[in-house]
PDB file of C-alpha atoms in Angstrom:
ATOM      1  CA  MET A   7     192.075  52.174 344.289  1.00  0.00           C
ATOM      2  CA  ILE A   8     189.537  50.577 341.971  1.00  0.00           C
ATOM      3  CA  SER A   9     187.840  47.623 343.646  1.00  0.00           C
ATOM      4  CA  GLY A  10     186.852  44.587 341.572  1.00  0.00           C
ATOM      5  CA  ARG A  11     183.331  44.030 340.400  1.00  0.00           C
ATOM      6  CA  CYS A  12     181.107  41.790 342.432  1.00  0.00           C
ATOM      7  CA  ALA A  13     179.847  38.540 340.916  1.00  0.00           C
ATOM      8  CA  ALA A  14     176.426  40.162 340.060  1.00  0.00           C
ATOM      9  CA  CYS A  15     177.989  42.983 338.068  1.00  0.00           C
ATOM     10  CA  LYS A  16     180.461  40.708 336.350  1.00  0.00           C
ATOM     11  CA  ASN A  17     177.563  38.385 335.387  1.00  0.00           C
ATOM     12  CA  GLN A  18     175.550  41.382 334.144  1.00  0.00           C
ATOM     13  CA  ARG A  19     178.651  42.871 332.465  1.00  0.00           C
ATOM     14  CA  ARG A  20     178.206  46.256 334.078  1.00  0.00           C
ATOM     15  CA  LYS A  21     180.148  48.589 336.221  1.00  0.00           C
ATOM     16  CA  CYS A  22     179.987  47.834 339.939  1.00  0.00           C
ATOM     17  CA  PRO A  23     179.094  51.008 341.802  1.00  0.00           C
ATOM     18  CA  SER A  24     180.277  51.639 345.300  1.00  0.00           C
ATOM     19  CA  ASP A  25     176.830  51.258 346.702  1.00  0.00           C
ATOM     20  CA  CYS A  26     176.057  48.102 344.751  1.00  0.00           C
ATOM     21  CA  ILE A  27     173.363  46.262 346.648  1.00  0.00           C
ATOM     22  CA  PHE A  28     174.728  42.880 345.490  1.00  0.00           C
ATOM     23  CA  SER A  29     178.384  43.294 346.196  1.00  0.00           C
ATOM     24  CA  PRO A  30     178.446  42.549 350.050  1.00  0.00           C
ATOM     25  CA  TYR A  31     176.584  39.330 349.428  1.00  0.00           C
ATOM     26  CA  PHE A  32     177.729  38.065 346.039  1.00  0.00           C
ATOM     27  CA  PRO A  33     181.512  38.425 346.059  1.00  0.00           C
ATOM     28  CA  ALA A  34     183.576  37.944 342.890  1.00  0.00           C
ATOM     29  CA  ASN A  35     185.276  34.823 344.239  1.00  0.00           C
ATOM     30  CA  ASP A  36     181.830  32.936 344.361  1.00  0.00           C
ATOM     31  CA  PRO A  37     180.307  33.391 340.899  1.00  0.00           C
ATOM     32  CA  GLN A  38     178.127  30.385 341.255  1.00  0.00           C
ATOM     33  CA  LYS A  39     176.110  31.998 344.076  1.00  0.00           C
ATOM     34  CA  PHE A  40     174.796  34.798 341.876  1.00  0.00           C
ATOM     35  CA  ALA A  41     174.521  32.579 338.803  1.00  0.00           C
ATOM     36  CA  CYS A  42     172.071  30.303 340.735  1.00  0.00           C
ATOM     37  CA  VAL A  43     169.904  33.083 342.080  1.00  0.00           C
ATOM     38  CA  HIS A  44     169.914  34.821 338.717  1.00  0.00           C
ATOM     39  CA  LYS A  45     168.740  31.706 336.910  1.00  0.00           C
ATOM     40  CA  ILE A  46     165.778  31.129 339.269  1.00  0.00           C
ATOM     41  CA  TYR A  47     164.746  34.590 340.427  1.00  0.00           C
ATOM     42  CA  GLY A  48     166.355  37.001 337.984  1.00  0.00           C
ATOM     43  CA  GLY A  49     168.860  39.617 338.918  1.00  0.00           C
ATOM     44  CA  SER A  50     166.381  42.455 339.179  1.00  0.00           C
ATOM     45  CA  ASN A  51     164.003  40.493 341.443  1.00  0.00           C
ATOM     46  CA  VAL A  52     166.860  39.634 343.822  1.00  0.00           C
ATOM     47  CA  GLY A  53     167.786  43.326 343.970  1.00  0.00           C
ATOM     48  CA  LYS A  54     164.125  44.300 344.688  1.00  0.00           C
ATOM     49  CA  MET A  55     163.874  41.691 347.394  1.00  0.00           C
ATOM     50  CA  LEU A  56     167.147  42.784 349.013  1.00  0.00           C
ATOM     51  CA  GLN A  57     166.057  46.434 348.977  1.00  0.00           C
ATOM     52  CA  GLY A  58     162.941  45.521 350.886  1.00  0.00           C
ATOM     53  CA  ILE A  59     164.898  44.024 353.694  1.00  0.00           C
ATOM     54  CA  PRO A  60     166.847  45.852 356.528  1.00  0.00           C
ATOM     55  CA  THR A  61     170.515  45.870 355.891  1.00  0.00           C
ATOM     56  CA  TYR A  62     171.417  43.629 358.857  1.00  0.00           C
ATOM     57  CA  LEU A  63     169.167  40.828 357.445  1.00  0.00           C
ATOM     58  CA  ARG A  64     170.306  41.028 353.834  1.00  0.00           C
ATOM     59  CA  GLU A  65     173.035  38.491 354.181  1.00  0.00           C
ATOM     60  CA  GLN A  66     170.749  35.875 355.494  1.00  0.00           C
ATOM     61  CA  THR A  67     168.252  36.732 352.813  1.00  0.00           C
ATOM     62  CA  ALA A  68     170.879  36.393 350.047  1.00  0.00           C
ATOM     63  CA  ASN A  69     172.022  33.005 351.513  1.00  0.00           C
ATOM     64  CA  ALA A  70     168.476  31.684 351.830  1.00  0.00           C
ATOM     65  CA  LEU A  71     167.728  32.740 348.200  1.00  0.00           C
ATOM     66  CA  TYR A  72     170.925  31.012 347.068  1.00  0.00           C
ATOM     67  CA  LEU A  73     169.906  27.759 348.890  1.00  0.00           C
ATOM     68  CA  GLU A  74     166.404  27.721 347.454  1.00  0.00           C
ATOM     69  CA  ALA A  75     167.777  28.475 343.962  1.00  0.00           C
ATOM     70  CA  LYS A  76     170.281  25.533 344.370  1.00  0.00           C
ATOM     71  CA  TRP A  77     167.570  23.187 345.386  1.00  0.00           C
ATOM     72  CA  ARG A  78     165.326  24.309 342.535  1.00  0.00           C
ATOM     73  CA  ILE A  79     168.141  23.716 340.032  1.00  0.00           C
ATOM     74  CA  HIS A  80     168.813  20.300 341.532  1.00  0.00           C
ATOM     75  CA  ASP A  81     165.091  19.417 341.485  1.00  0.00           C
ATOM     76  CA  PRO A  82     163.364  21.492 338.813  1.00  0.00           C
ATOM     77  CA  VAL A  83     159.923  20.048 339.670  1.00  0.00           C
ATOM     78  CA  TYR A  84     159.735  20.231 343.439  1.00  0.00           C
ATOM     79  CA  GLY A  85     162.735  22.358 344.554  1.00  0.00           C
ATOM     80  CA  SER A  86     162.753  23.054 348.336  1.00  0.00           C
ATOM     81  CA  VAL A  87     159.187  21.824 348.601  1.00  0.00           C
ATOM     82  CA  GLY A  88     160.565  18.265 347.879  1.00  0.00           C
ATOM     83  CA  ILE A  89     162.794  18.607 350.942  1.00  0.00           C
ATOM     84  CA  ILE A  90     159.935  19.868 353.107  1.00  0.00           C
ATOM     85  CA  SER A  91     157.789  16.943 351.970  1.00  0.00           C
ATOM     86  CA  SER A  92     160.575  14.499 352.810  1.00  0.00           C
ATOM     87  CA  LEU A  93     160.999  16.024 356.300  1.00  0.00           C
ATOM     88  CA  TYR A  94     157.311  15.733 357.027  1.00  0.00           C
ATOM     89  CA  GLU A  95     157.492  12.106 356.035  1.00  0.00           C
ATOM     90  CA  GLN A  96     160.427  11.575 358.410  1.00  0.00           C
ATOM     91  CA  ILE A  97     158.539  13.296 361.218  1.00  0.00           C
ATOM     92  CA  LYS A  98     155.442  11.122 360.625  1.00  0.00           C
ATOM     93  CA  ASN A  99     157.484   7.948 360.582  1.00  0.00           C
ATOM     94  CA  ALA A 100     159.423   8.952 363.744  1.00  0.00           C
ATOM     95  CA  GLU A 101     156.181   9.775 365.585  1.00  0.00           C
ATOM     96  CA  ILE A 102     154.639   6.403 364.677  1.00  0.00           C
ATOM     97  CA  GLU A 103     157.764   4.568 365.795  1.00  0.00           C
ATOM     98  CA  LEU A 104     157.877   6.584 369.106  1.00  0.00           C
ATOM     99  CA  ALA A 105     154.208   5.907 369.724  1.00  0.00           C
ATOM    100  CA  LYS A 106     154.786   2.082 369.197  1.00  0.00           C
ATOM    101  CA  ILE A 107     157.692   1.993 371.562  1.00  0.00           C
ATOM    102  CA  GLN A 108     155.944   4.068 374.216  1.00  0.00           C
ATOM    103  CA  THR A 109     153.009   1.689 374.016  1.00  0.00           C
ATOM    104  CA  GLN A 110     155.425  -1.226 374.543  1.00  0.00           C
ATOM    105  CA  ILE A 111     156.982   0.417 377.533  1.00  0.00           C
ATOM    106  CA  THR A 112     153.540   1.105 379.124  1.00  0.00           C
ATOM    107  CA  PHE A 113     152.665  -2.610 378.467  1.00  0.00           C
ATOM    108  CA  TYR A 114     155.824  -3.859 380.118  1.00  0.00           C
ATOM    109  CA  LYS A 115     155.373  -1.611 383.117  1.00  0.00           C
ATOM    110  CA  LEU A 116     151.782  -2.726 383.568  1.00  0.00           C
ATOM    111  CA  GLN A 117     152.953  -6.332 383.272  1.00  0.00           C
ATOM    112  CA  THR A 118     155.621  -5.737 386.033  1.00  0.00           C
ATOM    113  CA  GLN A 119     152.977  -4.157 388.315  1.00  0.00           C
ATOM    114  CA  HIS A 120     150.660  -7.177 387.812  1.00  0.00           C
ATOM    115  CA  VAL A 121     153.514  -9.609 388.630  1.00  0.00           C
ATOM    116  CA  GLU A 122     154.429  -7.643 391.762  1.00  0.00           C
ATOM    117  CA  ALA A 123     150.809  -7.740 392.929  1.00  0.00           C
ATOM    118  CA  GLU A 124     150.518 -11.595 392.567  1.00  0.00           C
ATOM    119  CA  PRO A 125     152.833 -12.762 395.492  1.00  0.00           C
ATOM    120  CA  ASN A 126     150.544 -10.884 397.958  1.00  0.00           C
ATOM    121  CA  SER A 127     147.643 -13.215 396.999  1.00  0.00           C
ATOM    122  CA  GLU A 128     149.917 -16.242 397.758  1.00  0.00           C
ATOM    123  CA  VAL A 129     150.833 -14.885 401.152  1.00  0.00           C
ATOM    124  CA  LEU A 130     147.184 -14.257 401.853  1.00  0.00           C
ATOM    125  CA  GLN A 131     146.306 -17.896 400.942  1.00  0.00           C
ATOM    126  CA  SER A 132     149.069 -19.393 403.139  1.00  0.00           C
ATOM    127  CA  GLN A 133     147.949 -17.096 405.974  1.00  0.00           C
ATOM    128  CA  SER A 134     144.372 -18.186 405.635  1.00  0.00           C
ATOM    129  CA  SER A 135     145.423 -21.915 405.703  1.00  0.00           C
ATOM    130  CA  ASN A 136     147.526 -21.187 408.837  1.00  0.00           C
ATOM    131  CA  MET A 137     144.509 -19.533 410.360  1.00  0.00           C
ATOM    132  CA  GLU A 138     142.346 -22.553 409.669  1.00  0.00           C
ATOM    133  CA  GLN A 139     144.961 -24.824 411.318  1.00  0.00           C
ATOM    134  CA  PHE A 140     145.140 -22.498 414.278  1.00  0.00           C
ATOM    135  CA  GLU A 141     141.450 -22.759 414.924  1.00  0.00           C
ATOM    136  CA  TRP A 142     141.444 -26.571 414.703  1.00  0.00           C
ATOM    137  CA  ASP A 143     144.452 -26.927 416.979  1.00  0.00           C
ATOM    138  CA  ASN A 144     142.983 -24.676 419.724  1.00  0.00           C
ATOM    139  CA  PRO A 145     139.751 -26.123 421.045  1.00  0.00           C
ATOM    140  CA  THR A 146     139.180 -23.235 423.364  1.00  0.00           C
ATOM    141  CA  ILE A 147     139.137 -20.762 420.592  1.00  0.00           C
ATOM    142  CA  ALA A 148     137.220 -23.078 418.328  1.00  0.00           C
ATOM    143  CA  SER A 149     134.566 -23.294 420.958  1.00  0.00           C
ATOM    144  CA  TRP A 150     133.877 -19.452 420.834  1.00  0.00           C
ATOM    145  CA  PHE A 151     132.367 -20.045 417.440  1.00  0.00           C
ATOM    146  CA  ASN A 152     130.206 -22.906 418.326  1.00  0.00           C
TER     147      ASN A 152
ATOM    148  CA  MET B   8     142.843  29.106 327.692  1.00  0.00           C
ATOM    149  CA  GLY B   9     142.831  31.545 324.743  1.00  0.00           C
ATOM    150  CA  GLY B  10     139.857  33.228 323.159  1.00  0.00           C
ATOM    151  CA  ASN B  11     137.323  35.130 325.269  1.00  0.00           C
ATOM    152  CA  SER B  12     138.754  34.319 328.667  1.00  0.00           C
ATOM    153  CA  PRO B  13     142.366  35.203 329.144  1.00  0.00           C
ATOM    154  CA  CYS B  14     144.295  33.236 331.777  1.00  0.00           C
ATOM    155  CA  ALA B  15     145.386  34.823 335.046  1.00  0.00           C
ATOM    156  CA  SER B  16     148.915  35.507 333.686  1.00  0.00           C
ATOM    157  CA  CYS B  17     147.779  37.180 330.475  1.00  0.00           C
ATOM    158  CA  LYS B  18     145.306  39.280 332.498  1.00  0.00           C
ATOM    159  CA  LEU B  19     148.083  40.431 334.853  1.00  0.00           C
ATOM    160  CA  LEU B  20     150.501  41.004 332.069  1.00  0.00           C
ATOM    161  CA  ARG B  21     147.877  42.681 329.953  1.00  0.00           C
ATOM    162  CA  ARG B  22     148.411  40.710 326.809  1.00  0.00           C
ATOM    163  CA  ARG B  23     146.431  38.545 324.526  1.00  0.00           C
ATOM    164  CA  CYS B  24     145.961  35.024 325.756  1.00  0.00           C
ATOM    165  CA  THR B  25     146.631  32.781 322.711  1.00  0.00           C
ATOM    166  CA  LYS B  26     145.541  29.173 322.243  1.00  0.00           C
ATOM    167  CA  ASP B  27     149.035  27.849 322.960  1.00  0.00           C
ATOM    168  CA  CYS B  28     149.652  30.122 325.985  1.00  0.00           C
ATOM    169  CA  ALA B  29     152.166  28.233 328.172  1.00  0.00           C
ATOM    170  CA  PHE B  30     150.582  29.524 331.426  1.00  0.00           C
ATOM    171  CA  ALA B  31     146.892  29.014 330.638  1.00  0.00           C
ATOM    172  CA  PRO B  32     146.617  25.353 331.863  1.00  0.00           C
ATOM    173  CA  TYR B  33     148.252  26.187 335.189  1.00  0.00           C
ATOM    174  CA  PHE B  34     147.005  29.707 336.011  1.00  0.00           C
ATOM    175  CA  PRO B  35     143.304  29.789 335.426  1.00  0.00           C
ATOM    176  CA  ALA B  36     141.433  33.138 335.420  1.00  0.00           C
ATOM    177  CA  ASP B  37     139.559  32.321 338.656  1.00  0.00           C
ATOM    178  CA  GLU B  38     142.878  32.082 340.592  1.00  0.00           C
ATOM    179  CA  PRO B  39     144.560  35.387 339.996  1.00  0.00           C
ATOM    180  CA  HIS B  40     146.618  35.315 343.224  1.00  0.00           C
ATOM    181  CA  LYS B  41     148.431  32.223 342.108  1.00  0.00           C
ATOM    182  CA  PHE B  42     150.142  33.841 339.147  1.00  0.00           C
ATOM    183  CA  ALA B  43     150.461  37.186 341.001  1.00  0.00           C
ATOM    184  CA  ILE B  44     152.583  35.621 343.721  1.00  0.00           C
ATOM    185  CA  VAL B  45     154.913  33.590 341.462  1.00  0.00           C
ATOM    186  CA  HIS B  46     155.372  36.659 339.195  1.00  0.00           C
ATOM    187  CA  LYS B  47     156.259  38.772 342.233  1.00  0.00           C
ATOM    188  CA  VAL B  48     158.926  36.275 343.487  1.00  0.00           C
ATOM    189  CA  PHE B  49     160.270  34.549 340.350  1.00  0.00           C
ATOM    190  CA  GLY B  50     159.175  36.797 337.428  1.00  0.00           C
ATOM    191  CA  ALA B  51     156.925  35.601 334.575  1.00  0.00           C
ATOM    192  CA  SER B  52     159.787  34.975 332.147  1.00  0.00           C
ATOM    193  CA  ASN B  53     161.712  32.882 334.643  1.00  0.00           C
ATOM    194  CA  VAL B  54     158.529  30.831 335.328  1.00  0.00           C
ATOM    195  CA  SER B  55     157.993  30.404 331.623  1.00  0.00           C
ATOM    196  CA  LYS B  56     161.599  29.225 331.070  1.00  0.00           C
ATOM    197  CA  MET B  57     161.381  26.782 333.986  1.00  0.00           C
ATOM    198  CA  LEU B  58     158.130  25.316 332.714  1.00  0.00           C
ATOM    199  CA  GLN B  59     159.454  24.972 329.212  1.00  0.00           C
ATOM    200  CA  GLU B  60     162.396  22.953 330.413  1.00  0.00           C
ATOM    201  CA  LEU B  61     160.099  20.373 331.944  1.00  0.00           C
ATOM    202  CA  PRO B  62     158.062  17.544 330.358  1.00  0.00           C
ATOM    203  CA  VAL B  63     154.363  18.476 330.146  1.00  0.00           C
ATOM    204  CA  GLU B  64     153.272  15.901 332.681  1.00  0.00           C
ATOM    205  CA  GLN B  65     155.476  17.450 335.381  1.00  0.00           C
ATOM    206  CA  ARG B  66     154.491  21.061 334.810  1.00  0.00           C
ATOM    207  CA  ALA B  67     151.415  21.106 337.066  1.00  0.00           C
ATOM    208  CA  ASP B  68     153.553  19.858 340.032  1.00  0.00           C
ATOM    209  CA  ALA B  69     156.246  22.345 339.285  1.00  0.00           C
ATOM    210  CA  VAL B  70     153.679  25.209 339.331  1.00  0.00           C
ATOM    211  CA  SER B  71     152.247  23.990 342.653  1.00  0.00           C
ATOM    212  CA  SER B  72     155.719  23.938 344.237  1.00  0.00           C
ATOM    213  CA  LEU B  73     156.596  27.303 342.778  1.00  0.00           C
ATOM    214  CA  VAL B  74     153.381  28.785 344.199  1.00  0.00           C
ATOM    215  CA  TYR B  75     154.144  27.174 347.563  1.00  0.00           C
ATOM    216  CA  GLU B  76     157.721  28.659 347.583  1.00  0.00           C
ATOM    217  CA  ALA B  77     156.523  32.040 346.511  1.00  0.00           C
ATOM    218  CA  ASN B  78     153.949  32.041 349.343  1.00  0.00           C
ATOM    219  CA  ALA B  79     156.646  31.089 351.835  1.00  0.00           C
ATOM    220  CA  ARG B  80     158.913  33.893 350.534  1.00  0.00           C
ATOM    221  CA  VAL B  81     156.118  36.503 350.842  1.00  0.00           C
ATOM    222  CA  ARG B  82     155.313  35.301 354.394  1.00  0.00           C
ATOM    223  CA  ASP B  83     158.980  35.248 355.375  1.00  0.00           C
ATOM    224  CA  PRO B  84     160.916  37.668 353.135  1.00  0.00           C
ATOM    225  CA  VAL B  85     164.283  36.748 354.862  1.00  0.00           C
ATOM    226  CA  TYR B  86     164.274  32.940 355.073  1.00  0.00           C
ATOM    227  CA  GLY B  87     161.328  31.801 352.832  1.00  0.00           C
ATOM    228  CA  CYS B  88     161.209  27.973 352.646  1.00  0.00           C
ATOM    229  CA  VAL B  89     164.615  27.694 354.292  1.00  0.00           C
ATOM    230  CA  GLY B  90     163.022  28.788 357.614  1.00  0.00           C
ATOM    231  CA  ALA B  91     160.417  25.995 357.364  1.00  0.00           C
ATOM    232  CA  ILE B  92     163.104  23.480 356.531  1.00  0.00           C
ATOM    233  CA  SER B  93     165.226  24.590 359.471  1.00  0.00           C
ATOM    234  CA  TYR B  94     162.215  24.224 361.814  1.00  0.00           C
ATOM    235  CA  LEU B  95     161.338  20.798 360.474  1.00  0.00           C
ATOM    236  CA  GLN B  96     164.916  19.569 360.729  1.00  0.00           C
ATOM    237  CA  ASN B  97     164.903  20.629 364.411  1.00  0.00           C
ATOM    238  CA  GLN B  98     161.711  18.665 364.897  1.00  0.00           C
ATOM    239  CA  VAL B  99     163.274  15.591 363.265  1.00  0.00           C
ATOM    240  CA  SER B 100     166.294  15.861 365.556  1.00  0.00           C
ATOM    241  CA  GLU B 101     164.110  16.194 368.631  1.00  0.00           C
ATOM    242  CA  LEU B 102     162.031  13.209 367.643  1.00  0.00           C
ATOM    243  CA  GLN B 103     165.114  11.135 366.943  1.00  0.00           C
ATOM    244  CA  MET B 104     166.427  11.928 370.453  1.00  0.00           C
ATOM    245  CA  GLN B 105     163.141  10.887 372.040  1.00  0.00           C
ATOM    246  CA  LEU B 106     163.169   7.720 369.988  1.00  0.00           C
ATOM    247  CA  ALA B 107     166.713   6.901 371.141  1.00  0.00           C
ATOM    248  CA  VAL B 108     165.727   7.493 374.789  1.00  0.00           C
ATOM    249  CA  ALA B 109     162.596   5.362 374.400  1.00  0.00           C
ATOM    250  CA  GLN B 110     164.560   2.554 372.683  1.00  0.00           C
ATOM    251  CA  ALA B 111     167.090   2.582 375.493  1.00  0.00           C
ATOM    252  CA  GLU B 112     164.403   2.360 378.065  1.00  0.00           C
ATOM    253  CA  ILE B 113     162.683  -0.604 376.471  1.00  0.00           C
ATOM    254  CA  LEU B 114     166.029  -2.388 376.132  1.00  0.00           C
ATOM    255  CA  CYS B 115     166.618  -1.910 379.848  1.00  0.00           C
ATOM    256  CA  ILE B 116     163.213  -3.233 380.692  1.00  0.00           C
ATOM    257  CA  GLN B 117     163.682  -6.245 378.471  1.00  0.00           C
ATOM    258  CA  MET B 118     167.116  -6.995 379.965  1.00  0.00           C
ATOM    259  CA  GLN B 119     165.638  -6.708 383.466  1.00  0.00           C
ATOM    260  CA  GLN B 120     162.915  -9.141 382.646  1.00  0.00           C
ATOM    261  CA  GLN B 121     165.403 -11.557 381.144  1.00  0.00           C
ATOM    262  CA  VAL B 122     167.405 -11.501 384.417  1.00  0.00           C
ATOM    263  CA  GLU B 123     164.225 -12.207 386.436  1.00  0.00           C
ATOM    264  CA  GLU B 124     163.291 -15.111 384.178  1.00  0.00           C
ATOM    265  CA  ASP B 125     166.793 -16.664 384.103  1.00  0.00           C
ATOM    266  CA  PRO B 126     168.326 -16.212 387.522  1.00  0.00           C
ATOM    267  CA  PRO B 127     172.154 -16.355 387.863  1.00  0.00           C
ATOM    268  CA  VAL B 128     173.455 -19.779 386.894  1.00  0.00           C
ATOM    269  CA  MET B 129     175.782 -19.930 389.952  1.00  0.00           C
ATOM    270  CA  MET B 130     172.964 -20.359 392.420  1.00  0.00           C
ATOM    271  CA  MET B 131     171.412 -23.244 390.468  1.00  0.00           C
ATOM    272  CA  MET B 132     174.720 -25.098 390.257  1.00  0.00           C
ATOM    273  CA  MET B 133     175.909 -25.171 393.889  1.00  0.00           C
ATOM    274  CA  PRO B 134     174.937 -28.408 395.625  1.00  0.00           C
ATOM    275  CA  PRO B 135     172.818 -28.298 398.762  1.00  0.00           C
ATOM    276  CA  PRO B 136     174.656 -28.597 402.064  1.00  0.00           C
ATOM    277  CA  GLN B 137     175.419 -32.159 403.377  1.00  0.00           C
ATOM    278  CA  LEU B 138     173.822 -32.666 406.807  1.00  0.00           C
ATOM    279  CA  SER B 139     174.109 -35.733 409.105  1.00  0.00           C
ATOM    280  CA  ASN B 140     170.676 -35.169 410.646  1.00  0.00           C
ATOM    281  CA  GLU B 141     167.549 -35.150 408.428  1.00  0.00           C
ATOM    282  CA  ASN B 142     165.594 -33.204 410.972  1.00  0.00           C
ATOM    283  CA  GLU B 143     168.148 -30.382 410.869  1.00  0.00           C
ATOM    284  CA  LEU B 144     167.642 -30.214 407.097  1.00  0.00           C
ATOM    285  CA  SER B 145     163.866 -29.838 407.461  1.00  0.00           C
ATOM    286  CA  HIS B 146     164.366 -26.850 409.785  1.00  0.00           C
ATOM    287  CA  HIS B 147     167.153 -25.209 407.826  1.00  0.00           C
ATOM    288  CA  HIS B 148     166.260 -26.024 404.275  1.00  0.00           C
ATOM    289  CA  TYR B 149     165.899 -22.340 403.475  1.00  0.00           C
ATOM    290  CA  PHE B 150     169.703 -21.794 403.737  1.00  0.00           C
ATOM    291  CA  THR B 151     171.541 -21.747 400.463  1.00  0.00           C
ATOM    292  CA  THR B 152     175.240 -22.046 399.833  1.00  0.00           C
ATOM    293  CA  PHE B 153     177.249 -19.383 398.154  1.00  0.00           C
ATOM    294  CA  GLY B 154     180.708 -19.067 396.703  1.00  0.00           C
ATOM    295  CA  SER B 155     182.484 -17.201 399.485  1.00  0.00           C
ATOM    296  CA  SER B 156     184.075 -19.072 402.400  1.00  0.00           C
ATOM    297  CA  SER B 157     183.026 -16.333 404.808  1.00  0.00           C
ATOM    298  CA  THR B 158     179.425 -16.874 403.917  1.00  0.00           C
ATOM    299  CA  ASN B 159     179.852 -20.639 404.318  1.00  0.00           C
ATOM    300  CA  ASN B 160     181.244 -19.922 407.831  1.00  0.00           C
ATOM    301  CA  VAL B 161     178.216 -17.801 408.667  1.00  0.00           C
ATOM    302  CA  ILE B 162     175.891 -20.619 407.491  1.00  0.00           C
ATOM    303  CA  HIS B 163     177.914 -23.258 409.425  1.00  0.00           C
ATOM    304  CA  ASP B 164     177.675 -21.023 412.621  1.00  0.00           C
ATOM    305  CA  SER B 165     173.967 -20.510 412.183  1.00  0.00           C
ATOM    306  CA  PHE B 166     173.428 -24.258 411.892  1.00  0.00           C
ATOM    307  CA  LYS B 167     175.245 -24.677 415.237  1.00  0.00           C
ATOM    308  CA  ARG B 168     173.249 -21.909 416.919  1.00  0.00           C
ATOM    309  CA  GLN B 169     169.868 -23.183 415.745  1.00  0.00           C
ATOM    310  CA  ASN B 170     170.420 -26.522 417.339  1.00  0.00           C
ATOM    311  CA  VAL B 171     166.894 -27.398 418.509  1.00  0.00           C
ATOM    312  CA  PHE B 172     167.509 -31.002 419.046  1.00  0.00           C
ATOM    313  CA  GLY B 173     170.230 -30.660 421.641  1.00  0.00           C
ATOM    314  CA  HIS B 174     173.260 -31.981 419.727  1.00  0.00           C
ATOM    315  CA  ASP B 175     175.999 -30.262 417.731  1.00  0.00           C
ATOM    316  CA  MET B 176     175.990 -30.041 414.005  1.00  0.00           C
ATOM    317  CA  VAL B 177     179.531 -30.544 412.848  1.00  0.00           C
ATOM    318  CA  SER B 178     179.902 -30.773 409.111  1.00  0.00           C
TER     319      SER B 178
END
């Protein structure tokens, strides 16, 4: 049974050997995948890159190359670097926002602690006025200090 | 530039560097690693095609981003830039989660403060208890009335118990 050619061999108009390095990762039913990587990296470069990778990692490599190629086609000037740059910007903005909110939380917490401390001073003041009254009302005790 | 000093690409490709060399403005001779790495990953002819498809003023940025991508691919032959993007996306998600938690916390604090500043309306609207004896009022002014009848009964009973002037308080 003759199996069909992979997308790479179809694109290159050649026979697809049984040990074709591209065929597991560039199936015939997804011609766009190989077309993208071929446009950006070139077929032979992709083959060289895949050969330098252990077999169990080649699928991830082919998929990552496809993604980068797609992003480069979509943005010919910046490619995936444009996405990285945008993510750094998002991170920076989120960190600034987070720092602002955390500062506000700290401020509110300090405010609450200050308010909770205040009633104690009122109690102390009323106690001291009660003490003064006590001394005046009790001549015996008042005499101890005279 | 052409002439005596070939650019980095023409040096590597061992060819004559002409005056209108497409690579010369972006791959100077003193930075040979720049061209070497883009050639390794993309291939010289692909880089040349990509640059030719761009307006001249965008070519320097394109070269910089190609060098960056090629470096990432050499550092991580499996994932290249995709690995960095994945990592950064996780960071963004993590920060967004922290932001959501912090925003919820501050909302909580603000609501708590609002409740403290504006106490429940019900307590303000209930009239003070009617007492026949003004002296009783001065001793029991700290009692407040509530909505439930059981609470009213408790308050009524406490008025009776704390009868310091020797006569009953019957409301």
